[in-house]
N, CA, C and O atoms as a printed pandas DataFrame, in Angstrom:
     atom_number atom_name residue_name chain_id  residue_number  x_coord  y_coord  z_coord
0              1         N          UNK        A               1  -85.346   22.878  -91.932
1              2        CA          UNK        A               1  -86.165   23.773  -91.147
2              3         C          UNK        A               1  -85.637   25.201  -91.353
3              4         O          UNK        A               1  -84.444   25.444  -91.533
4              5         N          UNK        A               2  -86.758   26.273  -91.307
5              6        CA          UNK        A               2  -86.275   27.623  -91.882
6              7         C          UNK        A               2  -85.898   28.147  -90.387
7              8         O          UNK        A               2  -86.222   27.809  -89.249
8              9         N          UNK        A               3  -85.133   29.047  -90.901
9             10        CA          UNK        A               3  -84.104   29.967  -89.458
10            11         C          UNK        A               3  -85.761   30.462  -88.866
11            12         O          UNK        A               3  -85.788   30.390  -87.638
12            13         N          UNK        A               4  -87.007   30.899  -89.425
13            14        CA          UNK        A               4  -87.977   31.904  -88.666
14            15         C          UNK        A               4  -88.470   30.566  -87.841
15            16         O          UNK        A               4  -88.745   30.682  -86.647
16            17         N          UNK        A               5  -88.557   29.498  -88.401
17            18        CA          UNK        A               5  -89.393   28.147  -87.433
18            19         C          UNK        A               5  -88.273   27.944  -86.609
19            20         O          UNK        A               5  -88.667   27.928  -85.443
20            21         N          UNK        A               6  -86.918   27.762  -86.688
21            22        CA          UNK        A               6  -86.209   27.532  -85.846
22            23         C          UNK        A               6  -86.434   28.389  -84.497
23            24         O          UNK        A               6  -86.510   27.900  -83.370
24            25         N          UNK        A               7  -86.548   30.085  -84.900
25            26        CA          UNK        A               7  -86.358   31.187  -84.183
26            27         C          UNK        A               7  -88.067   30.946  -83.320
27            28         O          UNK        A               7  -87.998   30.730  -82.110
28            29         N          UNK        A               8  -89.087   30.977  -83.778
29            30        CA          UNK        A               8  -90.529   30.171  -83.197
30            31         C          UNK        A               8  -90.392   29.331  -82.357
31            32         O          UNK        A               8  -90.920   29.309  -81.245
32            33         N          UNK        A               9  -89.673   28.572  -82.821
33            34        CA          UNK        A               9  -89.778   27.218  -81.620
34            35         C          UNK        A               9  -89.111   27.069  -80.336
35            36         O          UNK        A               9  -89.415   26.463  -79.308
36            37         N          UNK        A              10  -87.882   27.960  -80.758
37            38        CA          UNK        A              10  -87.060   28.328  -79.065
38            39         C          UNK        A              10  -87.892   28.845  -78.673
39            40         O          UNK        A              10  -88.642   28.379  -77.815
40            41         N          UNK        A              11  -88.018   30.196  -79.303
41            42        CA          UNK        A              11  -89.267   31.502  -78.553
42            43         C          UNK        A              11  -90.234   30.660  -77.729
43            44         O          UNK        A              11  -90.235   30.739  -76.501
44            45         N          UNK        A              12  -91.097   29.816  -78.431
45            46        CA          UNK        A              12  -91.897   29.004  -77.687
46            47         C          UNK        A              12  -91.525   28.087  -76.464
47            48         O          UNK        A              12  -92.273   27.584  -75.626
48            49         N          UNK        A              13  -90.210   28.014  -76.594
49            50        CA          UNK        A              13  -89.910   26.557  -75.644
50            51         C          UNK        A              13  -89.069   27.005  -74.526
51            52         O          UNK        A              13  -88.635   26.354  -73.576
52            53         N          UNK        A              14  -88.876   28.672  -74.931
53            54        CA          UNK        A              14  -88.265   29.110  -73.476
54            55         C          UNK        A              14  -89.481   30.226  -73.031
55            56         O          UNK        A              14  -89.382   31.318  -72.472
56            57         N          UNK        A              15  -90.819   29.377  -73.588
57            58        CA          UNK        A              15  -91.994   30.470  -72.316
58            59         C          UNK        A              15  -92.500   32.033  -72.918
59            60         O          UNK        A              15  -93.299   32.833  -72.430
60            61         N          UNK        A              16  -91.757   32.095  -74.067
61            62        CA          UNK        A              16  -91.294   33.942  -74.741
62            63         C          UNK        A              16  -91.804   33.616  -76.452
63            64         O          UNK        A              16  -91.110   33.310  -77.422
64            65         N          UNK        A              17  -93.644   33.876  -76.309
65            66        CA          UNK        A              17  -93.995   32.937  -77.653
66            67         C          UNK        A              17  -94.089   35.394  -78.162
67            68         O          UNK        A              17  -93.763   36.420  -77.564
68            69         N          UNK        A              18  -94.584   35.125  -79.230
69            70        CA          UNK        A              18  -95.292   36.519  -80.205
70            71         C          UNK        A              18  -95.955   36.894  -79.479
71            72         O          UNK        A              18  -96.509   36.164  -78.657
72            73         N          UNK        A              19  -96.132   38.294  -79.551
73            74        CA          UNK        A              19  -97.446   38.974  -79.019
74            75         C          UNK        A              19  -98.819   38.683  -79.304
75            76         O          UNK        A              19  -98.964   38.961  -80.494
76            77         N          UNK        A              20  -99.944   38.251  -78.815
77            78        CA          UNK        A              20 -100.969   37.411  -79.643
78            79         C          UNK        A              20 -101.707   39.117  -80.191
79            80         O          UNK        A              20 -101.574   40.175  -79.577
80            81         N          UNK        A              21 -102.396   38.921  -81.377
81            82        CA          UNK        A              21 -102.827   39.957  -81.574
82            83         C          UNK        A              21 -104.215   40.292  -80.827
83            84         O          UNK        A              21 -104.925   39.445  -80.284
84            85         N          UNK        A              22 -104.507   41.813  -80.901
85            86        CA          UNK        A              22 -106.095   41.722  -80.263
86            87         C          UNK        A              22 -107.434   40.975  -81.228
87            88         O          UNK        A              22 -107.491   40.797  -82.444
88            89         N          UNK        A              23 -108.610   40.580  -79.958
89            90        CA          UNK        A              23 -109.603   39.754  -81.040
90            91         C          UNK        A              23 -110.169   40.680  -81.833
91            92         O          UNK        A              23 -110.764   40.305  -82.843
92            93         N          UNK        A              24 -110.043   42.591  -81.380
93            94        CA          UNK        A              24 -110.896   43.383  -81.762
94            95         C          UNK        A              24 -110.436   44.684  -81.888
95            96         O          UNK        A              24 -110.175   45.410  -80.929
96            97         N          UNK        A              25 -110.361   44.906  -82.733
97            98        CA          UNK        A              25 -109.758   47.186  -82.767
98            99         C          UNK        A              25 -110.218   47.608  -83.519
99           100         O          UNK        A              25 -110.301   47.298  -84.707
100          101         N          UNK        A              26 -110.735   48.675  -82.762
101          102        CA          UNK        A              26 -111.946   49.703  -82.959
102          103         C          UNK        A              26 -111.202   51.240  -82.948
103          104         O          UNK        A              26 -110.510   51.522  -81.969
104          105         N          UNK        A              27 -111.350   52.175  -83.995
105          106        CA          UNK        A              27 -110.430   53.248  -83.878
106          107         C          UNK        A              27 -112.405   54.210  -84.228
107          108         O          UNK        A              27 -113.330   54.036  -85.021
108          109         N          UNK        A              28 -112.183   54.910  -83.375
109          110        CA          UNK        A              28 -113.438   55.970  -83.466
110          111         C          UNK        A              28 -112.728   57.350  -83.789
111          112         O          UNK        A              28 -111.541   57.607  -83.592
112          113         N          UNK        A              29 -113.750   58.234  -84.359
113          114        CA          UNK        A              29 -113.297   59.954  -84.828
114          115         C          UNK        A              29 -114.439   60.184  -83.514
115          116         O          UNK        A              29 -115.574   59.716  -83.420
116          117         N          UNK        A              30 -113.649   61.131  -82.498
117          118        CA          UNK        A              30 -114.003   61.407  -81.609
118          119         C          UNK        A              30 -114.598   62.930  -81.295
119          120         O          UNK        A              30 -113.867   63.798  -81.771
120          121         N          UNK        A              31 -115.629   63.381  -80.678
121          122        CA          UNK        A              31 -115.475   64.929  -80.810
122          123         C          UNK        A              31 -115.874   64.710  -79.076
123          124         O          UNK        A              31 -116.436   63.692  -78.674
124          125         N          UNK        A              32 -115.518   65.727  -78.274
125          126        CA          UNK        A              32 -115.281   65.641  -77.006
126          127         C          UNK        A              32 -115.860   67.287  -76.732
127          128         O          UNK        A              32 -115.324   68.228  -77.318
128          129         N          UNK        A              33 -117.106   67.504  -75.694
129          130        CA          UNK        A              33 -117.495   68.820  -75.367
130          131         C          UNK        A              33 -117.333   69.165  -73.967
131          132         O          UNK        A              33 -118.280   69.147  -73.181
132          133         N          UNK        A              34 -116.108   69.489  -73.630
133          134        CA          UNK        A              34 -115.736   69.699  -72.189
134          135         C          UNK        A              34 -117.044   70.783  -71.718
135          136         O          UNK        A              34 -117.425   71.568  -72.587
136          137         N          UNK        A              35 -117.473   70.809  -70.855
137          138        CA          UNK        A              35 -118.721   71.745  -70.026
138          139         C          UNK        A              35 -117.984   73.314  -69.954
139          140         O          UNK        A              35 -117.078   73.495  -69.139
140          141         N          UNK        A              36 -118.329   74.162  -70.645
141          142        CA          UNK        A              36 -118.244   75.469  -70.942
142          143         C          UNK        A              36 -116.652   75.765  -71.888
143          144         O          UNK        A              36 -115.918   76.748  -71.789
144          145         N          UNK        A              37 -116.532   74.921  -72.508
145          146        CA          UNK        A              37 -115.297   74.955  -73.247
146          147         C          UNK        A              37 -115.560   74.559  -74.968
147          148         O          UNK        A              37 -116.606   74.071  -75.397
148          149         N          UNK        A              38 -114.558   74.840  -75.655
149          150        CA          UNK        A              38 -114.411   74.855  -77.164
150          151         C          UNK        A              38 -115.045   72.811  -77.584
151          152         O          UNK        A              38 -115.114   72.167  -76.537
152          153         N          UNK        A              39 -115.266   72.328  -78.327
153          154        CA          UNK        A              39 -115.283   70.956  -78.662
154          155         C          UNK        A              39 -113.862   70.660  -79.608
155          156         O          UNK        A              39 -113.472   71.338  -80.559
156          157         N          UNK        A              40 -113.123   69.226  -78.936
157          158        CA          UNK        A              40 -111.982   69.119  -79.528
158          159         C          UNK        A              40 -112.208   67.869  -80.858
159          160         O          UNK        A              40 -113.293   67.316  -81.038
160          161         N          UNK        A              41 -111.599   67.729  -81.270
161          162        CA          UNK        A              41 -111.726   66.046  -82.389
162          163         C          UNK        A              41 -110.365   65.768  -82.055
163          164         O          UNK        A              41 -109.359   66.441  -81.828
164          165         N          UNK        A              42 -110.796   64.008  -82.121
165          166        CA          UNK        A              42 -109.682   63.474  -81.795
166          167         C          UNK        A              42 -109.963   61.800  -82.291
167          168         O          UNK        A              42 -111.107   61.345  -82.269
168          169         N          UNK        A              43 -108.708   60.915  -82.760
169          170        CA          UNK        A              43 -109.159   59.720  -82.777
170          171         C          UNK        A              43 -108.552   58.857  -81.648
171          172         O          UNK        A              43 -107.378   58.768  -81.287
172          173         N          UNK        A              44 -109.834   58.151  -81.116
173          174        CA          UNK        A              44 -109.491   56.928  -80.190
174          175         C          UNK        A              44 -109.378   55.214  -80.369
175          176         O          UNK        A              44 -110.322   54.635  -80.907
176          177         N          UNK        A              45 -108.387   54.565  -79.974
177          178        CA          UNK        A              45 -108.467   52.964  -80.581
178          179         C          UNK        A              45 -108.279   52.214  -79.256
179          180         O          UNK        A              45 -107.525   52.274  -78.285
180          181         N          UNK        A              46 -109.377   51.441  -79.695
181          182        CA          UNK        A              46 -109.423   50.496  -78.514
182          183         C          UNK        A              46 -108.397   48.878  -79.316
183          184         O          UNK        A              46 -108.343   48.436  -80.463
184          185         N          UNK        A              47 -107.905   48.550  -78.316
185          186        CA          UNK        A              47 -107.825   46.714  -78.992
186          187         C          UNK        A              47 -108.290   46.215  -77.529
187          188         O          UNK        A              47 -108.074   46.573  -76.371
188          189         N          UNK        A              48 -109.053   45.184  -78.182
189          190        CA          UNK        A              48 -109.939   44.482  -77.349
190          191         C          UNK        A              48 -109.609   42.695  -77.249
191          192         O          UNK        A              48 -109.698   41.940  -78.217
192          193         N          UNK        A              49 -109.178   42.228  -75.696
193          194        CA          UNK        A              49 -109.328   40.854  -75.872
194          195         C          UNK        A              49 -110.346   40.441  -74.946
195          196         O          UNK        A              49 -110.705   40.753  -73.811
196          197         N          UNK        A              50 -110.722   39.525  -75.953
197          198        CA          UNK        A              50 -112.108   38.776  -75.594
198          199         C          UNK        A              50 -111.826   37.993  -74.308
199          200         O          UNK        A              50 -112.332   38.335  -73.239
200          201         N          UNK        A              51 -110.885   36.770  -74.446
201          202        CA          UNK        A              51 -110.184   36.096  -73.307
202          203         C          UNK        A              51 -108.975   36.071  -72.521
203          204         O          UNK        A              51 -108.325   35.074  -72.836
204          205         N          UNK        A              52 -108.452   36.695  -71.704
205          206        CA          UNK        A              52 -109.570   37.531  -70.941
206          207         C          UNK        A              52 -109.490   38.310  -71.389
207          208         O          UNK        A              52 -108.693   38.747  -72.218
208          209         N          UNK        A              53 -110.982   38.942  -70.555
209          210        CA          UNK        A              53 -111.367   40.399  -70.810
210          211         C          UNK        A              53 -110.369   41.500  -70.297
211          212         O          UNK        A              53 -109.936   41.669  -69.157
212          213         N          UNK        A              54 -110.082   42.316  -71.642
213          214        CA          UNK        A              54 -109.170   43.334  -71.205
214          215         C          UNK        A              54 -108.776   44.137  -72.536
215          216         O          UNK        A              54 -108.635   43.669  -73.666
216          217         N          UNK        A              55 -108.669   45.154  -72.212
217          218        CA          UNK        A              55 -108.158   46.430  -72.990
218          219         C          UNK        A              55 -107.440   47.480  -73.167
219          220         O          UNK        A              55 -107.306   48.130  -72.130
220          221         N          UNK        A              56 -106.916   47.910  -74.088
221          222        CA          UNK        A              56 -105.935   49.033  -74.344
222          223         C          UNK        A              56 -106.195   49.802  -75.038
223          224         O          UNK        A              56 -106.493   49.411  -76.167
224          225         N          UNK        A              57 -106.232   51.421  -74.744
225          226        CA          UNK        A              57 -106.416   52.275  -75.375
226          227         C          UNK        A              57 -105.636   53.811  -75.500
227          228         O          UNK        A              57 -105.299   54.495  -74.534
228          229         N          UNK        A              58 -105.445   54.158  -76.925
229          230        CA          UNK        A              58 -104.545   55.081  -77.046
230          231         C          UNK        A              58 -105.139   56.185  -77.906
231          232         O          UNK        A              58 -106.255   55.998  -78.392
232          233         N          UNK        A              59 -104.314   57.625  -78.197
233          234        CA          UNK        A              59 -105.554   58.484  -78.704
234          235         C          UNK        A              59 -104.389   59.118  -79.537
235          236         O          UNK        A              59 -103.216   59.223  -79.181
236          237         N          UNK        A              60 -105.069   59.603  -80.964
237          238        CA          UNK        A              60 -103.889   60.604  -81.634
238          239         C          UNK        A              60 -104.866   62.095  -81.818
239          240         O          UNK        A              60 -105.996   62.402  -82.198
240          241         N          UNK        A              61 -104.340   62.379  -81.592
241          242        CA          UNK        A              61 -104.378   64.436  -81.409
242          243         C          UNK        A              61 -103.807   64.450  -83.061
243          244         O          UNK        A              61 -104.014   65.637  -83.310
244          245         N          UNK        A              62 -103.437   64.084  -83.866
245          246        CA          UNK        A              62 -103.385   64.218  -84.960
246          247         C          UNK        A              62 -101.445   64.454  -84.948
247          248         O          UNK        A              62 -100.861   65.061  -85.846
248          249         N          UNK        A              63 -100.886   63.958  -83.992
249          250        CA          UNK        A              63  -99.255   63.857  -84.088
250          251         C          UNK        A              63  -99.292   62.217  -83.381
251          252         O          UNK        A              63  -98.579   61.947  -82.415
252          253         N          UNK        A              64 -100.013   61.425  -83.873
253          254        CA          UNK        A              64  -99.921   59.893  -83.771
254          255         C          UNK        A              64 -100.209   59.491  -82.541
255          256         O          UNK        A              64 -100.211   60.184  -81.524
256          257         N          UNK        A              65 -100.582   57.769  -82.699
257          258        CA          UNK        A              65 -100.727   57.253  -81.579
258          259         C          UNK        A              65 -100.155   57.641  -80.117
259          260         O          UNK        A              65  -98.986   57.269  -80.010
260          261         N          UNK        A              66 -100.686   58.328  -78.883
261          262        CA          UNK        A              66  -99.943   58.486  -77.858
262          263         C          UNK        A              66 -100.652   57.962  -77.056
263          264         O          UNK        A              66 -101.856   57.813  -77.269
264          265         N          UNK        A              67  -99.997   57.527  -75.843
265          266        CA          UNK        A              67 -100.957   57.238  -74.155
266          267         C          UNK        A              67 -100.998   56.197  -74.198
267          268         O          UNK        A              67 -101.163   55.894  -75.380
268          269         N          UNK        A              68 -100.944   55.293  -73.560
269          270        CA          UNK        A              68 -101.552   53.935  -73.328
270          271         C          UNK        A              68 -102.266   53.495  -71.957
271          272         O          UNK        A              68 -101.669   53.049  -70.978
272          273         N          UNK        A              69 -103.571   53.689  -72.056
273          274        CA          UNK        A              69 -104.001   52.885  -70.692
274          275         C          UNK        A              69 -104.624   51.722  -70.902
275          276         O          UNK        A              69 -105.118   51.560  -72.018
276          277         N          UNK        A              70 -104.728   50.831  -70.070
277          278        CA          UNK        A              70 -105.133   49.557  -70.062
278          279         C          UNK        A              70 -106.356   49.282  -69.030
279          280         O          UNK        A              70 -106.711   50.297  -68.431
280          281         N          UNK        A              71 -106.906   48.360  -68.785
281          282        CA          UNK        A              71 -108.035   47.725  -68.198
282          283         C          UNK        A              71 -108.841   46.771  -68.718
283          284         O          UNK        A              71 -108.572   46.197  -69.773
284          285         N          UNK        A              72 -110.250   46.450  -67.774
285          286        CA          UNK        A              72 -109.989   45.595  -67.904
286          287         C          UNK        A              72 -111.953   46.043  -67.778
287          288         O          UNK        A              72 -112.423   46.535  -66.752
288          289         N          UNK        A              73 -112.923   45.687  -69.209
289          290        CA          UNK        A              73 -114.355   46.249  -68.937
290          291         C          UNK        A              73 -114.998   45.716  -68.410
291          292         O          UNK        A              73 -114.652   44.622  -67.966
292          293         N          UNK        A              74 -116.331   46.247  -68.180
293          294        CA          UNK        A              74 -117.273   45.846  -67.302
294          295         C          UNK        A              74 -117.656   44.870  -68.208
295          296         O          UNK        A              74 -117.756   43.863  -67.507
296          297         N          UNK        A              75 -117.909   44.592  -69.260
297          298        CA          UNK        A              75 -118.628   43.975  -69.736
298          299         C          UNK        A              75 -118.703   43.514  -71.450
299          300         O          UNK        A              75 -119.370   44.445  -71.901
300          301         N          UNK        A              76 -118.451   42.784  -72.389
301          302        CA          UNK        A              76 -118.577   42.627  -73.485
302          303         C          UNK        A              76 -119.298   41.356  -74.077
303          304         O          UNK        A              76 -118.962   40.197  -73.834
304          305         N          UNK        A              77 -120.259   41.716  -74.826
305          306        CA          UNK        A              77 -121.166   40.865  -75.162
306          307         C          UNK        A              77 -121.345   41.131  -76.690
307          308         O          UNK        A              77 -120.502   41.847  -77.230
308          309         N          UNK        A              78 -122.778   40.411  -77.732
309          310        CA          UNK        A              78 -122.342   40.490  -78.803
310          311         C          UNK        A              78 -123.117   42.278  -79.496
311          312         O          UNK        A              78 -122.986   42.647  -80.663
312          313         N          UNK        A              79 -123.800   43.008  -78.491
313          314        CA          UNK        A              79 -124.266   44.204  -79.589
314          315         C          UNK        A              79 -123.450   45.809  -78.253
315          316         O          UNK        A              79 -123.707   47.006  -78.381
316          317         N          UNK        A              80 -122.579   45.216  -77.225
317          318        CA          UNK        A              80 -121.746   46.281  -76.712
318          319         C          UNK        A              80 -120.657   45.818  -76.189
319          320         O          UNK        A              80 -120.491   44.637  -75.885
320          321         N          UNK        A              81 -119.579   46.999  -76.005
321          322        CA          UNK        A              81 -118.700   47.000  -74.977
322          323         C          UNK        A              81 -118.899   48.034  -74.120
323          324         O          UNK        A              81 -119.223   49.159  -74.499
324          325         N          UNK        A              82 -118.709   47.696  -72.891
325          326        CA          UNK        A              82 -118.836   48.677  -71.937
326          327         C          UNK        A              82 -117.489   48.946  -71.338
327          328         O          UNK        A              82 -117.377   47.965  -70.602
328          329         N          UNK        A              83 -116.434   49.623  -71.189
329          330        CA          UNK        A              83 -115.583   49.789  -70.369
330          331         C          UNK        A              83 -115.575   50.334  -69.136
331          332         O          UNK        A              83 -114.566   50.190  -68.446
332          333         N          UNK        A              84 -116.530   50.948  -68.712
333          334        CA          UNK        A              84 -116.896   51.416  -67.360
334          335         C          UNK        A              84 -118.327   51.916  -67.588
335          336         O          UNK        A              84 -118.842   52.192  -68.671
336          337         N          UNK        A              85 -119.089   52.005  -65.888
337          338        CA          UNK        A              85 -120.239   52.291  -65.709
338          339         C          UNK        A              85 -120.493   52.235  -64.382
339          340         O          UNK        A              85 -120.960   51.275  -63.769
340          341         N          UNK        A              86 -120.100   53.530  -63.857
341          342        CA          UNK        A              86 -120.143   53.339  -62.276
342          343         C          UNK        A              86 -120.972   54.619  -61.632
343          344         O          UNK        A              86 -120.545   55.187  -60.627
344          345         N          UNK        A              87 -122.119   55.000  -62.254
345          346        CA          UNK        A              87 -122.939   56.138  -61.896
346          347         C          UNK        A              87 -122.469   57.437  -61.934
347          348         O          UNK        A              87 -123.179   58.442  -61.934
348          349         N          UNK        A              88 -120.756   57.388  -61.981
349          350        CA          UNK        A              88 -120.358   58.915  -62.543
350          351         C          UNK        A              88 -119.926   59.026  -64.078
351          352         O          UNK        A              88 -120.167   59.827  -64.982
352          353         N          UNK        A              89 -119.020   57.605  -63.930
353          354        CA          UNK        A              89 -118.662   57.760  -65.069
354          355         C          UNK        A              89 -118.728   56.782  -66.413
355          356         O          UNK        A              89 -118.080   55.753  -66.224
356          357         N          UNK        A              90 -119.296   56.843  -67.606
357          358        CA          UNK        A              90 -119.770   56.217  -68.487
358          359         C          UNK        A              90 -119.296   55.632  -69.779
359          360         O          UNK        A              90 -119.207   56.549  -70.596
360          361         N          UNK        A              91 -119.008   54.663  -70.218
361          362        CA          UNK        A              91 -117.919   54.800  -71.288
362          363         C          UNK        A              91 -118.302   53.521  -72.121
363          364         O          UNK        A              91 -118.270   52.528  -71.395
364          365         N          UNK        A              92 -118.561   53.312  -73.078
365          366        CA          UNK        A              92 -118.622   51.781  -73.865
366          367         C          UNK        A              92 -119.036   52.037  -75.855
367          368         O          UNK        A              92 -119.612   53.061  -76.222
368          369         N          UNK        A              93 -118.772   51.346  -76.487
369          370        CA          UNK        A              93 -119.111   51.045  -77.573
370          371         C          UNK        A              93 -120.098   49.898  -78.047
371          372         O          UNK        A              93 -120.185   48.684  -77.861
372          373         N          UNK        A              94 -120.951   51.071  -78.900
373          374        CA          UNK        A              94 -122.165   49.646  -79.759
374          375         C          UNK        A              94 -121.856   49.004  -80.880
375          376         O          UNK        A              94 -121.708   49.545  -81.976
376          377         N          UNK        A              95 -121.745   47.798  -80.634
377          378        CA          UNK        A              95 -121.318   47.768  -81.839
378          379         C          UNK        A              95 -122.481   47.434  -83.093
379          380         O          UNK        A              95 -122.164   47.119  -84.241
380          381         N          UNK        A              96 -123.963   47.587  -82.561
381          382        CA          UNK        A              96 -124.712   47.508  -83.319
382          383         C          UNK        A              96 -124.690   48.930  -84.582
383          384         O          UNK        A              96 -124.737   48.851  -85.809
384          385         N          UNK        A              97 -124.603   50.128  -83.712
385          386        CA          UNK        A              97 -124.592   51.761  -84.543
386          387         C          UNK        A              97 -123.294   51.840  -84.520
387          388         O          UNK        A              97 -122.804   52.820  -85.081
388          389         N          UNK        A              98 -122.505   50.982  -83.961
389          390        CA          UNK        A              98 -120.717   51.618  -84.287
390          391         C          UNK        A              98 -120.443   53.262  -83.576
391          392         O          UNK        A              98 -119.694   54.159  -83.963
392          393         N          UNK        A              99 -121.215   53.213  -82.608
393          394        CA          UNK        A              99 -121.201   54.784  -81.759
394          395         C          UNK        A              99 -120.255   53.868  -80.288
395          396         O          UNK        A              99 -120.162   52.707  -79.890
396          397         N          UNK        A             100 -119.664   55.342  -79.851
397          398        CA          UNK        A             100 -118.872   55.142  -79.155
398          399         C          UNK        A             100 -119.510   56.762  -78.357
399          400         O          UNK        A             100 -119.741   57.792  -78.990
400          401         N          UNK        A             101 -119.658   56.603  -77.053
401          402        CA          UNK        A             101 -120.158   57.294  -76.097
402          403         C          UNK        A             101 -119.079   57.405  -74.497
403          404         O          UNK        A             101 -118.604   56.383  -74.001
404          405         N          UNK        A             102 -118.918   58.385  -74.070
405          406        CA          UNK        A             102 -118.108   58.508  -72.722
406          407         C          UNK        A             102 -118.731   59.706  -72.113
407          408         O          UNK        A             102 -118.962   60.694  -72.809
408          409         N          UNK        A             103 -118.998   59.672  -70.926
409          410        CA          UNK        A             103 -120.113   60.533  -70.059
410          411         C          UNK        A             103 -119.325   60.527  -69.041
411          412         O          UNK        A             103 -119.091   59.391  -68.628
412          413         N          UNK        A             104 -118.659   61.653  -68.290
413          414        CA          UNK        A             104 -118.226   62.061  -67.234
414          415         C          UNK        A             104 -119.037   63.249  -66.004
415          416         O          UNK        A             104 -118.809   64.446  -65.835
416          417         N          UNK        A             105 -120.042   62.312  -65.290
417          418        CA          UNK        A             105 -120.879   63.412  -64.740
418          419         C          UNK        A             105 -120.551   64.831  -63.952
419          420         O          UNK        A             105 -121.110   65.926  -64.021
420          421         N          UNK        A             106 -119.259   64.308  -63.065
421          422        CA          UNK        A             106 -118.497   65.240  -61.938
422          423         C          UNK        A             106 -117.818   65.957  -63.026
423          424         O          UNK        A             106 -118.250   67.108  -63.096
424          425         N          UNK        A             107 -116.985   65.719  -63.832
425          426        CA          UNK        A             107 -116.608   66.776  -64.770
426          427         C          UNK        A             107 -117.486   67.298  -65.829
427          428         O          UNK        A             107 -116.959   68.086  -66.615
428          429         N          UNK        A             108 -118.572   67.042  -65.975
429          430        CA          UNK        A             108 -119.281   67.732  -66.852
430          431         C          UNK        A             108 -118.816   67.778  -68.243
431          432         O          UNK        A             108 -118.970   68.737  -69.001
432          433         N          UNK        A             109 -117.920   66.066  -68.671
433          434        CA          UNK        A             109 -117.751   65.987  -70.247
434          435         C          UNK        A             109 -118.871   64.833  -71.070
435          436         O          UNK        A             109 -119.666   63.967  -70.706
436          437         N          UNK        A             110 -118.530   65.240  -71.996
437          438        CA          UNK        A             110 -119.409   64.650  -72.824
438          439         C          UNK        A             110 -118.273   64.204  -74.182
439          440         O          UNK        A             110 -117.524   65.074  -74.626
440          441         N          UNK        A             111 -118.253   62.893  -74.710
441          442        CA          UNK        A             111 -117.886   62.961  -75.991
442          443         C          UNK        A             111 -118.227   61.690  -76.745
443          444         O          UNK        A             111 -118.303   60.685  -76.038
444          445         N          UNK        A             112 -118.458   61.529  -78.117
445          446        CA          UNK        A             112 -119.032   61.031  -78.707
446          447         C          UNK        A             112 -118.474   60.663  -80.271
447          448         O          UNK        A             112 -117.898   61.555  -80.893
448          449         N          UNK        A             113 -118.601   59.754  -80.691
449          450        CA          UNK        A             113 -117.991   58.917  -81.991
450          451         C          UNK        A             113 -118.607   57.911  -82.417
451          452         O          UNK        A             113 -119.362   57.309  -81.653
452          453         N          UNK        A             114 -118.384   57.392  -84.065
453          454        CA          UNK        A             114 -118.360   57.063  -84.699
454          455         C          UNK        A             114 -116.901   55.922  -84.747
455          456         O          UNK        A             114 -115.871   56.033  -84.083
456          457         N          UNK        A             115 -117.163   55.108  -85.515
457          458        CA          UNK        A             115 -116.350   53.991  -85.226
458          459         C          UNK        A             115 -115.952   52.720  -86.248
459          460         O          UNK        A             115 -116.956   52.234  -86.768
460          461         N          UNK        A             116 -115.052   52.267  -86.527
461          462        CA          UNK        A             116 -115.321   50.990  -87.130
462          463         C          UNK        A             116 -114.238   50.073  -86.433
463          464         O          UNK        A             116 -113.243   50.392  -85.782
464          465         N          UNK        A             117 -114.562   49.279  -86.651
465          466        CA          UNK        A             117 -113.873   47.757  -86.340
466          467         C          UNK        A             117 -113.206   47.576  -87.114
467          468         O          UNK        A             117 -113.565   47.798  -88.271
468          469         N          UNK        A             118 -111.545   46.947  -86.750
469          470        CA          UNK        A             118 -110.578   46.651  -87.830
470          471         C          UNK        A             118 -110.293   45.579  -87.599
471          472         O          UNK        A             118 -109.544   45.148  -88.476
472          473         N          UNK        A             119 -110.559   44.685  -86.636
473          474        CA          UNK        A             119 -110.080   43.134  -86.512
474          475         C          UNK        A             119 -112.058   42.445  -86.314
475          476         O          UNK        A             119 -113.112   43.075  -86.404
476          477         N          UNK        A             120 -111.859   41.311  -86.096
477          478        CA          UNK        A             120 -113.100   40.664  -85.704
478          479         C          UNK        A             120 -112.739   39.233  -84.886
479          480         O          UNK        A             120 -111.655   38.669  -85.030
480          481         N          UNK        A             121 -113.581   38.838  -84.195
481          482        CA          UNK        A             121 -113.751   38.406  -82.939
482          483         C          UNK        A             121 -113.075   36.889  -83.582
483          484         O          UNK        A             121 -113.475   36.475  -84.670
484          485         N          UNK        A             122 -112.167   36.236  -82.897
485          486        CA          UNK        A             122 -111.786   34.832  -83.364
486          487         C          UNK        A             122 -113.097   34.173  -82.948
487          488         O          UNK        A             122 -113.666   34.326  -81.867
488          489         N          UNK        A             123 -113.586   33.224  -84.232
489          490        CA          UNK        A             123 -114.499   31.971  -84.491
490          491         C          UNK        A             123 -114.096   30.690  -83.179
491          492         O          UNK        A             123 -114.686   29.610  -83.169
């Protein structure tokens, strides 16, 4: 037996298995139009698990991955994700156009992307 199956099988048998990977990551080129302000670009990545539902997302300003917030969306089915939708504030990906949309009414932002998928949904 190899030392990595050896090192697997404790991991497993004391409760402490690998990180499972996400079913789904989506990195969008973002452009963001704050209400009377300059428009910024930025890229955003979601990883997405299907079971359960839940997500993480981080953003690079162009000096790398930073931030991490997590949650948990309203909703994922097979032509969107929605991560929120609560009459102020708006946020989800199609994955039919690969657009990525976030609508903040009380702050008056707007921003909008383009997108692709880098993992796909386990069979």
């Amino acid at each position: 037996m190899s030392k990595f199956t050896l090192l697997l099988a404790s991991l497993i048998w004391f409760g402490i298995a690998p990180a499972k990977a996400s079913d789904l990551t989506i990195t969008c080129d973002v452009q963001q139009t704050p209400e009377g302000q300059k428009k910024t670009e930025f890229k955003r990545r979601f990883e997405i698990d299907f079971e359960p539902r839940y997500f993480k997302t981080s953003v690079d300003n162009g000096k790398g991955w930073r931030g991490r917030e997590e949650g948990f969306p309203e909703d994922i089915n097979a032509t969107r994700v929605v991560f929120i939708d609560d009459g102020k504030v708006s946020q989800y990906y199609d994955r039919a156009t690969h657009e990525y949309v976030y609508q903040d009414v009380t702050a008056g932002i707007e921003a909008k992307g383009k997108c692709r998928e880098e993992g796909q949904p386990k069979k």
